[in-house]
Amino acid sequence: MPRKPFIAGNWKMHNTIEQTKTLAAAVKAAANPNNAEVMIAPVFTALSAAAQALKGSDIILSAQDCFFEEKGAFTSQISAGQVKDAGCTHVILGHSERRALFGDSDEIINKKIKAAVKQGLKVVFCIGETLAEREENRTMTVLTRQIEAGLDGLSKEDLKDLIVAYEPVWAIGTGKTATPAMAQETHCQIRALLSAKFTAPFAGAVRILYGGSVKADNVDALMAQADIDGVLVGGQSLEAQNFARIIGYQK
Ligand code: PGA
C-alpha cells in the first residue's frame, strides 16, 4: 500500500482569529494535485474559528500541543479532550520548541501521546537531533531514545494512525535544510527503528514527514525521496502562495 502524502503547516504563535480564518480559506482553496492529506495547526485560540472556516473541506485541523491530564487545576493547560472539542482530529506532540523552550521531556511527551490516543486524536510525533548531537555522531542514539521513551507502553494498535515528523533541530527556522539524501537516510533509519520496535508492516505504513526550513524550492527534491512521505512546514506555511506550492509539489 503506498503511503498517502501528508503536508502539514505548523502556524506556531502567529495570526489573529481573523487572519487564521483568511489563511485557512486560502489553504482550502489550494489545488491538491497529489491528493495529499493537508493539515494546518493554528494557535489554540483560533482553532474553533479555523474548524468553521474548514467546513466542507478535507483539510485536517490540528493543535500544536495538549496537556496529559484530562481536567483539573492546571492553569493555562489544554487537554486532549478540549482540543478535540475545538474541532481537531490531530495534535502535534514533541515539537522541538516544546522540548527546548518548555521542558517537554520524553516522559512528558509519552504521557501526552497516551492522553491524545485515549481521546482518539491522531498524533504527529516530532523527533530530531540538535546540531551538537549530529556533529557528535549521536543522531541515531537521540532518535532511538526519543522513539523508545516517547512511544513507551503504546501498542501498534494504539499507534495505528501515528505520523512521525523528523525535524533536525538545526534545520528549524534557520534556513538550513538537511539535504534530501541526508533526510532520506535518516528517514530510512527511523523506519527501521519502528520496524524493530513494532513490526515491518507497521513501519511500512507509518508516514514519516520531514521538517525544517521546507520551502517551495526544496519541497520537490525532498518529496522525491522514497521514505519522505510528507513535510511539516513552519514559516512557509504562513504564506498562502508558498504553502499552496508546497501542497502542489512536483514529482
Ligand atoms: P520551519 O519550521 O519550516 O520554519 O523551519 C518547521 C517546524 O518547526 O515544524
PDB file of C-alpha atoms and ligand atoms in Angstrom:
ATOM      1  CA  MET A   1       0.000   0.000   0.000  1.00  0.00           C
ATOM      2  CA  PRO A   2       1.529   3.325  -0.991  1.00  0.00           C
ATOM      3  CA  ARG A   3       1.639   5.846   1.809  1.00  0.00           C
ATOM      4  CA  LYS A   4      -0.604   8.848   1.231  1.00  0.00           C
ATOM      5  CA  PRO A   5       1.418  12.082   1.144  1.00  0.00           C
ATOM      6  CA  PHE A   6       0.896  14.345   4.144  1.00  0.00           C
ATOM      7  CA  ILE A   7       1.551  18.083   4.007  1.00  0.00           C
ATOM      8  CA  ALA A   8       1.290  19.926   7.308  1.00  0.00           C
ATOM      9  CA  GLY A   9       1.543  23.574   8.300  1.00  0.00           C
ATOM     10  CA  ASN A  10       2.551  24.444  11.852  1.00  0.00           C
ATOM     11  CA  TRP A  11       1.466  28.036  12.302  1.00  0.00           C
ATOM     12  CA  LYS A  12       3.136  28.330  15.718  1.00  0.00           C
ATOM     13  CA  MET A  13       2.332  31.550  17.661  1.00  0.00           C
ATOM     14  CA  HIS A  14       1.163  33.520  14.645  1.00  0.00           C
ATOM     15  CA  ASN A  15      -2.059  35.122  13.465  1.00  0.00           C
ATOM     16  CA  THR A  16      -5.230  36.504  14.977  1.00  0.00           C
ATOM     17  CA  ILE A  17      -8.529  34.686  14.655  1.00  0.00           C
ATOM     18  CA  GLU A  18      -9.411  36.717  11.558  1.00  0.00           C
ATOM     19  CA  GLN A  19      -6.016  36.109   9.954  1.00  0.00           C
ATOM     20  CA  THR A  20      -6.354  32.410  10.747  1.00  0.00           C
ATOM     21  CA  LYS A  21      -9.732  32.277   9.009  1.00  0.00           C
ATOM     22  CA  THR A  22      -8.326  34.009   5.940  1.00  0.00           C
ATOM     23  CA  LEU A  23      -5.300  31.719   5.735  1.00  0.00           C
ATOM     24  CA  ALA A  24      -7.421  28.613   6.360  1.00  0.00           C
ATOM     25  CA  ALA A  25      -9.708  29.666   3.500  1.00  0.00           C
ATOM     26  CA  ALA A  26      -6.675  30.047   1.226  1.00  0.00           C
ATOM     27  CA  VAL A  27      -5.437  26.560   2.126  1.00  0.00           C
ATOM     28  CA  LYS A  28      -8.924  25.212   1.475  1.00  0.00           C
ATOM     29  CA  ALA A  29      -8.873  26.825  -1.977  1.00  0.00           C
ATOM     30  CA  ALA A  30      -5.408  25.498  -2.902  1.00  0.00           C
ATOM     31  CA  ALA A  31      -5.188  22.855  -5.604  1.00  0.00           C
ATOM     32  CA  ASN A  32      -4.183  19.416  -4.335  1.00  0.00           C
ATOM     33  CA  PRO A  33      -2.818  17.607  -7.403  1.00  0.00           C
ATOM     34  CA  ASN A  34      -1.021  14.929  -5.390  1.00  0.00           C
ATOM     35  CA  ASN A  35      -4.154  14.074  -3.453  1.00  0.00           C
ATOM     36  CA  ALA A  36      -2.217  14.689  -0.256  1.00  0.00           C
ATOM     37  CA  GLU A  37      -3.658  14.874   3.206  1.00  0.00           C
ATOM     38  CA  VAL A  38      -3.270  18.525   4.158  1.00  0.00           C
ATOM     39  CA  MET A  39      -3.168  19.660   7.787  1.00  0.00           C
ATOM     40  CA  ILE A  40      -2.983  23.040   9.489  1.00  0.00           C
ATOM     41  CA  ALA A  41      -2.154  23.722  13.135  1.00  0.00           C
ATOM     42  CA  PRO A  42      -3.243  27.217  14.197  1.00  0.00           C
ATOM     43  CA  VAL A  43      -2.971  28.668  17.737  1.00  0.00           C
ATOM     44  CA  PHE A  44      -5.382  27.318  20.332  1.00  0.00           C
ATOM     45  CA  THR A  45      -7.469  30.485  20.430  1.00  0.00           C
ATOM     46  CA  ALA A  46      -8.228  30.256  16.707  1.00  0.00           C
ATOM     47  CA  LEU A  47      -8.964  26.520  16.496  1.00  0.00           C
ATOM     48  CA  SER A  48     -12.759  26.779  16.665  1.00  0.00           C
ATOM     49  CA  ALA A  49     -12.818  29.537  14.061  1.00  0.00           C
ATOM     50  CA  ALA A  50     -10.486  27.510  11.848  1.00  0.00           C
ATOM     51  CA  ALA A  51     -12.771  24.491  12.215  1.00  0.00           C
ATOM     52  CA  GLN A  52     -15.654  26.624  10.950  1.00  0.00           C
ATOM     53  CA  ALA A  53     -13.577  28.007   8.095  1.00  0.00           C
ATOM     54  CA  LEU A  54     -12.558  24.497   7.002  1.00  0.00           C
ATOM     55  CA  LYS A  55     -16.096  23.093   6.954  1.00  0.00           C
ATOM     56  CA  GLY A  56     -16.854  21.272   3.730  1.00  0.00           C
ATOM     57  CA  SER A  57     -13.203  20.512   3.016  1.00  0.00           C
ATOM     58  CA  ASP A  58     -10.879  17.611   3.782  1.00  0.00           C
ATOM     59  CA  ILE A  59      -8.266  19.842   5.373  1.00  0.00           C
ATOM     60  CA  ILE A  60      -7.216  18.392   8.710  1.00  0.00           C
ATOM     61  CA  LEU A  61      -7.214  20.582  11.811  1.00  0.00           C
ATOM     62  CA  SER A  62      -4.550  20.016  14.437  1.00  0.00           C
ATOM     63  CA  ALA A  63      -3.478  21.572  17.708  1.00  0.00           C
ATOM     64  CA  GLN A  64       0.194  22.280  18.334  1.00  0.00           C
ATOM     65  CA  ASP A  65       0.234  20.566  21.732  1.00  0.00           C
ATOM     66  CA  CYS A  66      -2.019  19.328  24.520  1.00  0.00           C
ATOM     67  CA  PHE A  67      -1.619  18.553  28.207  1.00  0.00           C
ATOM     68  CA  PHE A  68      -1.758  14.984  29.524  1.00  0.00           C
ATOM     69  CA  GLU A  69      -4.278  15.436  32.334  1.00  0.00           C
ATOM     70  CA  GLU A  70      -7.965  15.252  31.444  1.00  0.00           C
ATOM     71  CA  LYS A  71      -9.096  18.200  33.586  1.00  0.00           C
ATOM     72  CA  GLY A  72      -8.450  19.987  36.835  1.00  0.00           C
ATOM     73  CA  ALA A  73      -6.388  22.710  38.414  1.00  0.00           C
ATOM     74  CA  PHE A  74      -3.751  23.067  35.706  1.00  0.00           C
ATOM     75  CA  THR A  75      -3.802  26.776  34.952  1.00  0.00           C
ATOM     76  CA  SER A  76      -3.159  27.571  31.263  1.00  0.00           C
ATOM     77  CA  GLN A  77      -3.162  23.970  30.106  1.00  0.00           C
ATOM     78  CA  ILE A  78      -5.459  22.459  27.450  1.00  0.00           C
ATOM     79  CA  SER A  79      -6.424  18.799  27.471  1.00  0.00           C
ATOM     80  CA  ALA A  80      -6.621  16.374  24.572  1.00  0.00           C
ATOM     81  CA  GLY A  81     -10.396  16.276  25.045  1.00  0.00           C
ATOM     82  CA  GLN A  82     -10.601  20.060  24.818  1.00  0.00           C
ATOM     83  CA  VAL A  83      -8.512  20.052  21.649  1.00  0.00           C
ATOM     84  CA  LYS A  84     -10.934  17.553  20.176  1.00  0.00           C
ATOM     85  CA  ASP A  85     -13.870  19.636  21.363  1.00  0.00           C
ATOM     86  CA  ALA A  86     -12.428  22.623  19.461  1.00  0.00           C
ATOM     87  CA  GLY A  87     -12.657  20.588  16.241  1.00  0.00           C
ATOM     88  CA  CYS A  88      -9.242  18.950  15.961  1.00  0.00           C
ATOM     89  CA  THR A  89      -8.653  15.405  14.847  1.00  0.00           C
ATOM     90  CA  HIS A  90      -4.860  15.635  15.188  1.00  0.00           C
ATOM     91  CA  VAL A  91      -2.310  17.021  17.605  1.00  0.00           C
ATOM     92  CA  ILE A  92       1.393  17.764  17.192  1.00  0.00           C
ATOM     93  CA  LEU A  93       3.394  16.442  20.149  1.00  0.00           C
ATOM     94  CA  GLY A  94       7.088  16.599  20.957  1.00  0.00           C
ATOM     95  CA  HIS A  95       7.894  19.581  18.761  1.00  0.00           C
ATOM     96  CA  SER A  96      11.468  20.676  19.373  1.00  0.00           C
ATOM     97  CA  GLU A  97      10.314  24.105  20.554  1.00  0.00           C
ATOM     98  CA  ARG A  98       8.206  22.376  23.203  1.00  0.00           C
ATOM     99  CA  ARG A  99      11.183  20.221  24.151  1.00  0.00           C
ATOM    100  CA  ALA A 100      13.734  23.053  24.225  1.00  0.00           C
ATOM    101  CA  LEU A 101      11.714  26.028  25.481  1.00  0.00           C
ATOM    102  CA  PHE A 102       9.017  24.475  27.646  1.00  0.00           C
ATOM    103  CA  GLY A 103      10.713  21.471  29.175  1.00  0.00           C
ATOM    104  CA  ASP A 104       8.756  18.723  27.441  1.00  0.00           C
ATOM    105  CA  SER A 105      10.814  15.650  28.290  1.00  0.00           C
ATOM    106  CA  ASP A 106      10.433  12.289  26.566  1.00  0.00           C
ATOM    107  CA  GLU A 107       8.382  11.169  29.596  1.00  0.00           C
ATOM    108  CA  ILE A 108       6.028  14.142  29.391  1.00  0.00           C
ATOM    109  CA  ILE A 109       5.630  13.647  25.643  1.00  0.00           C
ATOM    110  CA  ASN A 110       4.859   9.981  26.259  1.00  0.00           C
ATOM    111  CA  LYS A 111       2.092  10.946  28.694  1.00  0.00           C
ATOM    112  CA  LYS A 112       0.717  13.451  26.198  1.00  0.00           C
ATOM    113  CA  ILE A 113       0.685  10.862  23.402  1.00  0.00           C
ATOM    114  CA  LYS A 114      -1.174   8.450  25.679  1.00  0.00           C
ATOM    115  CA  ALA A 115      -3.723  11.148  26.555  1.00  0.00           C
ATOM    116  CA  ALA A 116      -4.205  12.027  22.883  1.00  0.00           C
ATOM    117  CA  VAL A 117      -4.592   8.391  21.813  1.00  0.00           C
ATOM    118  CA  LYS A 118      -7.131   7.861  24.605  1.00  0.00           C
ATOM    119  CA  GLN A 119      -9.211  10.678  23.114  1.00  0.00           C
ATOM    120  CA  GLY A 120      -8.899   9.227  19.617  1.00  0.00           C
ATOM    121  CA  LEU A 121      -6.700  12.073  18.396  1.00  0.00           C
ATOM    122  CA  LYS A 122      -4.121  11.262  15.729  1.00  0.00           C
ATOM    123  CA  VAL A 123      -0.620  12.218  16.748  1.00  0.00           C
ATOM    124  CA  VAL A 124       2.091  13.935  14.735  1.00  0.00           C
ATOM    125  CA  PHE A 125       5.067  12.913  16.868  1.00  0.00           C
ATOM    126  CA  CYS A 126       8.129  15.105  16.353  1.00  0.00           C
ATOM    127  CA  ILE A 127      11.658  13.900  16.869  1.00  0.00           C
ATOM    128  CA  GLY A 128      15.030  15.296  15.891  1.00  0.00           C
ATOM    129  CA  GLU A 129      18.598  15.886  16.964  1.00  0.00           C
ATOM    130  CA  THR A 130      20.383  19.159  17.708  1.00  0.00           C
ATOM    131  CA  LEU A 131      23.412  20.330  15.751  1.00  0.00           C
ATOM    132  CA  ALA A 132      25.767  19.326  18.567  1.00  0.00           C
ATOM    133  CA  GLU A 133      24.232  15.856  18.676  1.00  0.00           C
ATOM    134  CA  ARG A 134      24.644  15.428  14.913  1.00  0.00           C
ATOM    135  CA  GLU A 135      28.229  16.630  14.997  1.00  0.00           C
ATOM    136  CA  GLU A 136      28.997  14.197  17.806  1.00  0.00           C
ATOM    137  CA  ASN A 137      27.529  11.384  15.691  1.00  0.00           C
ATOM    138  CA  ARG A 138      24.753  10.875  18.198  1.00  0.00           C
ATOM    139  CA  THR A 139      21.806  11.330  15.816  1.00  0.00           C
ATOM    140  CA  MET A 140      20.643   7.728  15.958  1.00  0.00           C
ATOM    141  CA  THR A 141      21.180   7.452  19.720  1.00  0.00           C
ATOM    142  CA  VAL A 142      18.986  10.513  20.231  1.00  0.00           C
ATOM    143  CA  LEU A 143      16.287   9.411  17.778  1.00  0.00           C
ATOM    144  CA  THR A 144      16.235   5.928  19.307  1.00  0.00           C
ATOM    145  CA  ARG A 145      15.799   7.394  22.794  1.00  0.00           C
ATOM    146  CA  GLN A 146      13.046   9.756  21.617  1.00  0.00           C
ATOM    147  CA  ILE A 147      11.162   6.916  19.921  1.00  0.00           C
ATOM    148  CA  GLU A 148      11.657   4.364  22.712  1.00  0.00           C
ATOM    149  CA  ALA A 149      10.693   6.736  25.520  1.00  0.00           C
ATOM    150  CA  GLY A 150       8.091   8.718  23.594  1.00  0.00           C
ATOM    151  CA  LEU A 151       6.184   5.630  22.466  1.00  0.00           C
ATOM    152  CA  ASP A 152       6.793   3.560  25.598  1.00  0.00           C
ATOM    153  CA  GLY A 153       3.811   1.479  26.664  1.00  0.00           C
ATOM    154  CA  LEU A 154       1.881   2.114  23.456  1.00  0.00           C
ATOM    155  CA  SER A 155       0.907  -0.764  21.189  1.00  0.00           C
ATOM    156  CA  LYS A 156       0.882  -0.754  17.420  1.00  0.00           C
ATOM    157  CA  GLU A 157      -2.916  -0.726  17.636  1.00  0.00           C
ATOM    158  CA  ASP A 158      -2.758   2.430  19.789  1.00  0.00           C
ATOM    159  CA  LEU A 159      -0.458   3.958  17.186  1.00  0.00           C
ATOM    160  CA  LYS A 160      -2.209   2.813  14.028  1.00  0.00           C
ATOM    161  CA  ASP A 161      -2.652   6.442  12.897  1.00  0.00           C
ATOM    162  CA  LEU A 162       0.754   7.640  14.065  1.00  0.00           C
ATOM    163  CA  ILE A 163       2.599  10.155  11.946  1.00  0.00           C
ATOM    164  CA  VAL A 164       6.252  10.794  12.737  1.00  0.00           C
ATOM    165  CA  ALA A 165       7.889  14.106  11.892  1.00  0.00           C
ATOM    166  CA  TYR A 166      11.660  14.079  11.679  1.00  0.00           C
ATOM    167  CA  GLU A 167      12.820  17.626  12.272  1.00  0.00           C
ATOM    168  CA  PRO A 168      16.533  18.130  12.792  1.00  0.00           C
ATOM    169  CA  VAL A 169      16.598  20.971  15.315  1.00  0.00           C
ATOM    170  CA  TRP A 170      19.409  22.712  13.448  1.00  0.00           C
ATOM    171  CA  ALA A 171      17.179  23.000  10.373  1.00  0.00           C
ATOM    172  CA  ILE A 172      14.120  24.539  12.058  1.00  0.00           C
ATOM    173  CA  GLY A 173      13.658  28.202  11.255  1.00  0.00           C
ATOM    174  CA  THR A 174      17.309  28.534  10.277  1.00  0.00           C
ATOM    175  CA  GLY A 175      17.075  28.320   6.507  1.00  0.00           C
ATOM    176  CA  LYS A 176      19.349  25.265   6.661  1.00  0.00           C
ATOM    177  CA  THR A 177      17.679  22.166   5.293  1.00  0.00           C
ATOM    178  CA  ALA A 178      19.049  18.677   5.548  1.00  0.00           C
ATOM    179  CA  THR A 179      19.971  17.611   2.035  1.00  0.00           C
ATOM    180  CA  PRO A 180      17.349  15.308   0.533  1.00  0.00           C
ATOM    181  CA  ALA A 181      19.850  12.441   0.670  1.00  0.00           C
ATOM    182  CA  MET A 182      20.640  13.118   4.322  1.00  0.00           C
ATOM    183  CA  ALA A 183      16.957  13.308   5.201  1.00  0.00           C
ATOM    184  CA  GLN A 184      16.228  10.125   3.237  1.00  0.00           C
ATOM    185  CA  GLU A 185      18.970   8.243   5.068  1.00  0.00           C
ATOM    186  CA  THR A 186      17.634   9.311   8.466  1.00  0.00           C
ATOM    187  CA  HIS A 187      14.025   8.554   7.500  1.00  0.00           C
ATOM    188  CA  CYS A 188      15.084   5.095   6.434  1.00  0.00           C
ATOM    189  CA  GLN A 189      16.807   4.577   9.787  1.00  0.00           C
ATOM    190  CA  ILE A 190      13.717   5.819  11.654  1.00  0.00           C
ATOM    191  CA  ARG A 191      11.576   3.343   9.711  1.00  0.00           C
ATOM    192  CA  ALA A 192      13.993   0.576  10.695  1.00  0.00           C
ATOM    193  CA  LEU A 193      13.699   1.597  14.359  1.00  0.00           C
ATOM    194  CA  LEU A 194       9.895   1.463  14.107  1.00  0.00           C
ATOM    195  CA  SER A 195      10.108  -1.901  12.400  1.00  0.00           C
ATOM    196  CA  ALA A 196      12.261  -3.300  15.210  1.00  0.00           C
ATOM    197  CA  LYS A 197      10.028  -1.813  17.918  1.00  0.00           C
ATOM    198  CA  PHE A 198       6.724  -2.786  16.315  1.00  0.00           C
ATOM    199  CA  THR A 199       6.590  -4.759  13.062  1.00  0.00           C
ATOM    200  CA  ALA A 200       7.724  -4.318   9.471  1.00  0.00           C
ATOM    201  CA  PRO A 201       4.159  -3.813   8.162  1.00  0.00           C
ATOM    202  CA  PHE A 202       3.561  -1.199  10.871  1.00  0.00           C
ATOM    203  CA  ALA A 203       6.739   0.655   9.966  1.00  0.00           C
ATOM    204  CA  GLY A 204       5.926   0.349   6.292  1.00  0.00           C
ATOM    205  CA  ALA A 205       2.593   2.084   6.784  1.00  0.00           C
ATOM    206  CA  VAL A 206       3.708   4.949   9.065  1.00  0.00           C
ATOM    207  CA  ARG A 207       4.063   8.300   7.342  1.00  0.00           C
ATOM    208  CA  ILE A 208       7.364   9.981   8.191  1.00  0.00           C
ATOM    209  CA  LEU A 209       7.403  13.703   7.494  1.00  0.00           C
ATOM    210  CA  TYR A 210      10.470  15.863   7.108  1.00  0.00           C
ATOM    211  CA  GLY A 211      10.522  19.271   8.767  1.00  0.00           C
ATOM    212  CA  GLY A 212      12.987  22.124   8.972  1.00  0.00           C
ATOM    213  CA  SER A 213      13.113  25.041   6.524  1.00  0.00           C
ATOM    214  CA  VAL A 214      10.921  23.334   3.942  1.00  0.00           C
ATOM    215  CA  LYS A 215      10.035  25.774   1.181  1.00  0.00           C
ATOM    216  CA  ALA A 216       8.648  25.943  -2.323  1.00  0.00           C
ATOM    217  CA  ASP A 217      12.068  25.471  -3.882  1.00  0.00           C
ATOM    218  CA  ASN A 218      13.229  22.434  -1.901  1.00  0.00           C
ATOM    219  CA  VAL A 219       9.990  20.511  -1.428  1.00  0.00           C
ATOM    220  CA  ASP A 220      10.144  18.685  -4.779  1.00  0.00           C
ATOM    221  CA  ALA A 221      13.551  17.152  -4.095  1.00  0.00           C
ATOM    222  CA  LEU A 222      12.543  16.176  -0.560  1.00  0.00           C
ATOM    223  CA  MET A 223       9.268  14.596  -1.693  1.00  0.00           C
ATOM    224  CA  ALA A 224      11.127  12.634  -4.362  1.00  0.00           C
ATOM    225  CA  GLN A 225      12.838  10.563  -1.638  1.00  0.00           C
ATOM    226  CA  ALA A 226      11.415   7.095  -1.073  1.00  0.00           C
ATOM    227  CA  ASP A 227      10.998   7.398   2.696  1.00  0.00           C
ATOM    228  CA  ILE A 228       9.877  11.018   2.885  1.00  0.00           C
ATOM    229  CA  ASP A 229       6.098  10.818   2.961  1.00  0.00           C
ATOM    230  CA  GLY A 230       5.359  14.443   3.622  1.00  0.00           C
ATOM    231  CA  VAL A 231       6.546  17.651   5.178  1.00  0.00           C
ATOM    232  CA  LEU A 232       5.891  19.648   8.334  1.00  0.00           C
ATOM    233  CA  VAL A 233       6.258  23.276   7.402  1.00  0.00           C
ATOM    234  CA  GLY A 234       6.664  26.222   9.768  1.00  0.00           C
ATOM    235  CA  GLY A 235       7.491  29.655   8.354  1.00  0.00           C
ATOM    236  CA  GLN A 236       6.492  28.953   4.767  1.00  0.00           C
ATOM    237  CA  SER A 237       3.079  27.634   5.781  1.00  0.00           C
ATOM    238  CA  LEU A 238       2.147  31.190   6.815  1.00  0.00           C
ATOM    239  CA  GLU A 239       2.494  32.395   3.235  1.00  0.00           C
ATOM    240  CA  ALA A 240      -0.600  31.204   1.391  1.00  0.00           C
ATOM    241  CA  GLN A 241       1.002  31.093  -2.053  1.00  0.00           C
ATOM    242  CA  ASN A 242       4.142  29.341  -0.891  1.00  0.00           C
ATOM    243  CA  PHE A 243       2.207  26.784   1.090  1.00  0.00           C
ATOM    244  CA  ALA A 244      -0.047  26.176  -1.927  1.00  0.00           C
ATOM    245  CA  ARG A 245       3.087  25.481  -3.991  1.00  0.00           C
ATOM    246  CA  ILE A 246       4.332  23.089  -1.300  1.00  0.00           C
ATOM    247  CA  ILE A 247       0.965  21.250  -1.343  1.00  0.00           C
ATOM    248  CA  GLY A 248       1.289  21.075  -5.128  1.00  0.00           C
ATOM    249  CA  TYR A 249       4.867  19.749  -5.036  1.00  0.00           C
ATOM    250  CA  GLN A 250       6.052  18.285  -8.299  1.00  0.00           C
ATOM    251  CA  LYS A 251       7.189  14.707  -8.560  1.00  0.00           C
TER     252      LYS A 251
HETATM  253  P1  PGA B   1      10.332  25.882   9.715  1.00  0.00           P
HETATM  254  O1  PGA B   1       9.655  25.141  10.964  1.00  0.00           O
HETATM  255  O2  PGA B   1       9.699  25.339   8.486  1.00  0.00           O
HETATM  256  O3  PGA B   1      10.030  27.343   9.936  1.00  0.00           O
HETATM  257  O4  PGA B   1      11.792  25.579   9.778  1.00  0.00           O
HETATM  258  C1  PGA B   1       9.378  23.781  10.924  1.00  0.00           C
HETATM  259  C2  PGA B   1       8.750  23.332  12.214  1.00  0.00           C
HETATM  260  O5  PGA B   1       9.127  23.818  13.294  1.00  0.00           O
HETATM  261  O6  PGA B   1       7.836  22.486  12.221  1.00  0.00           O
END
